[in-house]
Amino acid sequence: MKTSDVQTIGSYIGGKWVVPNKENLIEVKNPADGSTLAYTPRGDKAEIDAAISAAKTAFASKEWKGMEPYTRGKILFQAAGIIRDNKEELAKLETLNVGKPLSQAETDVEIAARYFEYYAGVADKIMGETIPIGPGVIDYVVREPIGIVGHIIPWNYPIQIAARSIAVSLATGNAAVLKPAEDTPLSTLKLVEVLEALPLPKGIINVVTGYGYEAGSALSSHPDVNHITFTGSVETGKRVMEAAAQNIVPVTLELGGKSPNIVFSDCNEENALEWVLRSIVQNAGQTCSAGSRLVIEKSYKDQFVKKLTAAMEKLSIGPGIENHDLGPVLSQKQFERISEFLQKAKDDGITVAAGGERAQVENCENGYYLKPTVFDDVPADHLLAQEEIFGPVLTVTTFETEEEAISIANGTPYGLVAGVWTENAGRAHRIANELQCGQVFINHYGAGGGIAMPFGGYKKSGFGREKGLEALKNYTQVKNVSLKY
Ligand code: NAD
């Protein structure tokens, strides 16, 4: 994008685009070449206060409170259609801003549309129950909206994550205030722009751009927020939880992972190779559920890793907009963070089976490209096999017994996702039973967004669940009504 094309985009508060103070802007960059894409406001407490006030008014309005659930559902179906109508533009923006290959961004936009469809169907099926207390008493339980939901969105899958929580939030009758990541706000802003056509009260969806320590912190500590959904790092997750604790507000924390692909020699090799590769190069490894550890049977390791690295070396690397297999990582900050891990591997004499360095891409000298990397024979307790690297970096650790495989797989502070690759169904289920994580995939991985599957962590990967019907619990509160007659 040329400098002359660079525009300043406002925050979206109470149905209005709030013109930013020109002195107080955040530069939004294209990680493919370091160029400037746009400027957005550096929102702070004042903008968050205004957005929450607009959300409260909209939430309390007759128009919203009195709307039949099936009408909310119809509006959400309409939203899915609008997203698909604007797929090309949304995907292009996502690619330019996040760096991911265009085909992955198109998938993300389709998944965003599907979240709206999924929760559209649910809007008029959020049912309660009756409880048999005894003669002369009618007791029933209803699920009511929780109120104002604060959505703190990470930079790696902005449109998917914004859509998954806005859709469920609206289906359950709440009002939303979103704070996108400062690096990647563009698709979220475009999403609310295209959704302006929906017959929703102004203020039901609001977006305030800004830094985490200013706008993010103002949102998570606001006394009028009734639920916070956060996706991001463990450290920020703790801060959000502490802020929410001051107001006794529930949070859903979707934090990182160090997810293993556990591969046995009796796997379907072609299938396992394809998904082990995809799960670490997708979005240049910047995926909370990335398959960042290969935990593999010792006798089978050399054969598998040789084929894996051969496939990796064939991948094309370049700007997402040209739809290469692998785009850049997000920013100088992420690039430096990953480079520190690469240096640590060198210092500790870890075997580099593939990559391990910067990739040079013609005409993109200021882009943040890394070769997909495999570190072989990494001890299970080494930093590389313990910490979330958030780049296209895979560690390989071997096991000899099923028990050892489980112990290695469970041996990190995280517990988000695991893949199990074996044709032995009994073994697959034994292992699934022992794994300490929120999702287990047997002979596949990721399930194309897994819209209907509850998603969230064990241990430091967080708590609460997004996606599926399980997410409804976060966005509703339970009321028991008892009548004596
Ligand atoms: P982060 O946790 O700092 O940012 C996530 C979101 O939280 C952003 O919108 C940010 O502005 C906001 N935020 C930051 N500080 C805040 C605060 N004090 N109060 C409220 N909101 C705040 O993540 P990051 O710095 O962008 O990335 C660091 C690491 O986090 C990554 O390298 C990766 O390991 C991890 N991460 C994980 C996920 C995931 O999907 N689980 C997503 C992004 C980042």
mmCIF file of C-alpha atoms and ligand atoms in Angstrom, residues 152-156 179-182 210-213 216-217 220 230-233 236 239-240 254-256 288 333-334 337 388 390, ligand 1:
data_model
loop_
_atom_site.group_PDB
_atom_site.id
_atom_site.type_symbol
_atom_site.label_atom_id
_atom_site.label_comp_id
_atom_site.label_asym_id
_atom_site.label_seq_id
_atom_site.Cartn_x
_atom_site.Cartn_y
_atom_site.Cartn_z
ATOM 1 C CA ILE A 152 -9.915 -8.297 24.329
ATOM 2 C CA ILE A 153 -8.693 -9.620 20.997
ATOM 3 C CA PRO A 154 -5.175 -10.896 20.132
ATOM 4 C CA TRP A 155 -3.235 -10.071 16.975
ATOM 5 C CA ASN A 156 -2.905 -13.520 15.443
ATOM 6 C CA LYS A 179 -10.449 -3.840 22.085
ATOM 7 C CA PRO A 180 -8.500 -5.267 19.142
ATOM 8 C CA ALA A 181 -4.729 -5.743 19.367
ATOM 9 C CA GLU A 182 -2.864 -2.528 18.570
ATOM 10 C CA GLY A 210 -5.503 1.370 21.545
ATOM 11 C CA TYR A 211 -2.685 -0.176 23.529
ATOM 12 C CA GLY A 212 -3.276 -2.956 26.005
ATOM 13 C CA TYR A 213 -1.874 -1.047 28.966
ATOM 14 C CA GLY A 216 -7.154 -2.770 27.350
ATOM 15 C CA SER A 217 -6.522 -2.093 30.990
ATOM 16 C CA SER A 220 -10.722 -4.965 31.968
ATOM 17 C CA PHE A 230 -9.544 -12.483 26.755
ATOM 18 C CA THR A 231 -7.240 -14.274 24.314
ATOM 19 C CA GLY A 232 -3.520 -13.631 24.516
ATOM 20 C CA SER A 233 -0.482 -14.259 26.673
ATOM 21 C CA THR A 236 -1.542 -10.311 30.283
ATOM 22 C CA ARG A 239 -3.364 -8.819 34.702
ATOM 23 C CA VAL A 240 -6.840 -9.014 33.180
ATOM 24 C CA GLU A 254 -7.761 -18.346 26.338
ATOM 25 C CA LEU A 255 -4.005 -18.256 26.777
ATOM 26 C CA GLY A 256 -1.166 -19.932 24.936
ATOM 27 C CA CYS A 288 -2.300 -20.627 20.167
ATOM 28 C CA LYS A 333 9.139 -7.516 18.464
ATOM 29 C CA GLN A 334 7.943 -11.043 17.607
ATOM 30 C CA ARG A 337 11.536 -12.834 20.539
ATOM 31 C CA GLU A 388 5.461 -20.965 23.637
ATOM 32 C CA PHE A 390 4.945 -18.367 18.602
HETATM 33 P P1 NAD B 1 -0.823 -9.817 24.819
HETATM 34 O O1 NAD B 1 -1.360 -10.833 25.724
HETATM 35 O O2 NAD B 1 -0.015 -8.736 25.423
HETATM 36 O O3 NAD B 1 -1.987 -9.102 23.986
HETATM 37 C C1 NAD B 1 -3.276 -9.653 23.752
HETATM 38 C C2 NAD B 1 -4.325 -8.547 23.852
HETATM 39 O O4 NAD B 1 -4.336 -8.037 25.192
HETATM 40 C C3 NAD B 1 -4.068 -7.329 22.956
HETATM 41 O O5 NAD B 1 -5.291 -6.810 22.506
HETATM 42 C C4 NAD B 1 -3.415 -6.350 23.910
HETATM 43 O O6 NAD B 1 -3.532 -5.004 23.509
HETATM 44 C C5 NAD B 1 -4.194 -6.619 25.176
HETATM 45 N N1 NAD B 1 -3.516 -6.210 26.408
HETATM 46 C C6 NAD B 1 -2.192 -6.081 26.631
HETATM 47 N N2 NAD B 1 -1.971 -5.661 27.893
HETATM 48 C C7 NAD B 1 -3.175 -5.528 28.492
HETATM 49 C C8 NAD B 1 -3.593 -5.156 29.797
HETATM 50 N N3 NAD B 1 -2.739 -4.802 30.738
HETATM 51 N N4 NAD B 1 -4.921 -5.172 30.056
HETATM 52 C C9 NAD B 1 -5.819 -5.536 29.122
HETATM 53 N N5 NAD B 1 -5.478 -5.878 27.867
HETATM 54 C C10 NAD B 1 -4.163 -5.891 27.550
HETATM 55 O O7 NAD B 1 -0.026 -10.545 23.718
HETATM 56 P P2 NAD B 1 1.159 -9.970 22.834
HETATM 57 O O8 NAD B 1 2.105 -9.096 23.588
HETATM 58 O O9 NAD B 1 0.554 -9.389 21.634
HETATM 59 O O10 NAD B 1 1.904 -11.336 22.492
HETATM 60 C C11 NAD B 1 2.814 -11.896 23.433
HETATM 61 C C12 NAD B 1 2.717 -13.386 23.443
HETATM 62 O O11 NAD B 1 1.396 -13.788 23.808
HETATM 63 C C13 NAD B 1 2.904 -14.065 22.103
HETATM 64 O O12 NAD B 1 4.198 -14.182 21.725
HETATM 65 C C14 NAD B 1 2.227 -15.375 22.360
HETATM 66 O O13 NAD B 1 3.060 -16.254 23.047
HETATM 67 C C15 NAD B 1 1.071 -15.013 23.215
HETATM 68 N N6 NAD B 1 -0.181 -14.873 22.452
HETATM 69 C C16 NAD B 1 -1.055 -15.894 22.489
HETATM 70 C C17 NAD B 1 -2.221 -15.800 21.776
HETATM 71 C C18 NAD B 1 -3.221 -16.899 21.766
HETATM 72 O O14 NAD B 1 -3.938 -17.033 20.796
HETATM 73 N N7 NAD B 1 -3.334 -17.657 22.834
HETATM 74 C C19 NAD B 1 -2.499 -14.677 21.021
HETATM 75 C C20 NAD B 1 -1.597 -13.623 21.022
HETATM 76 C C21 NAD B 1 -0.446 -13.742 21.763
#
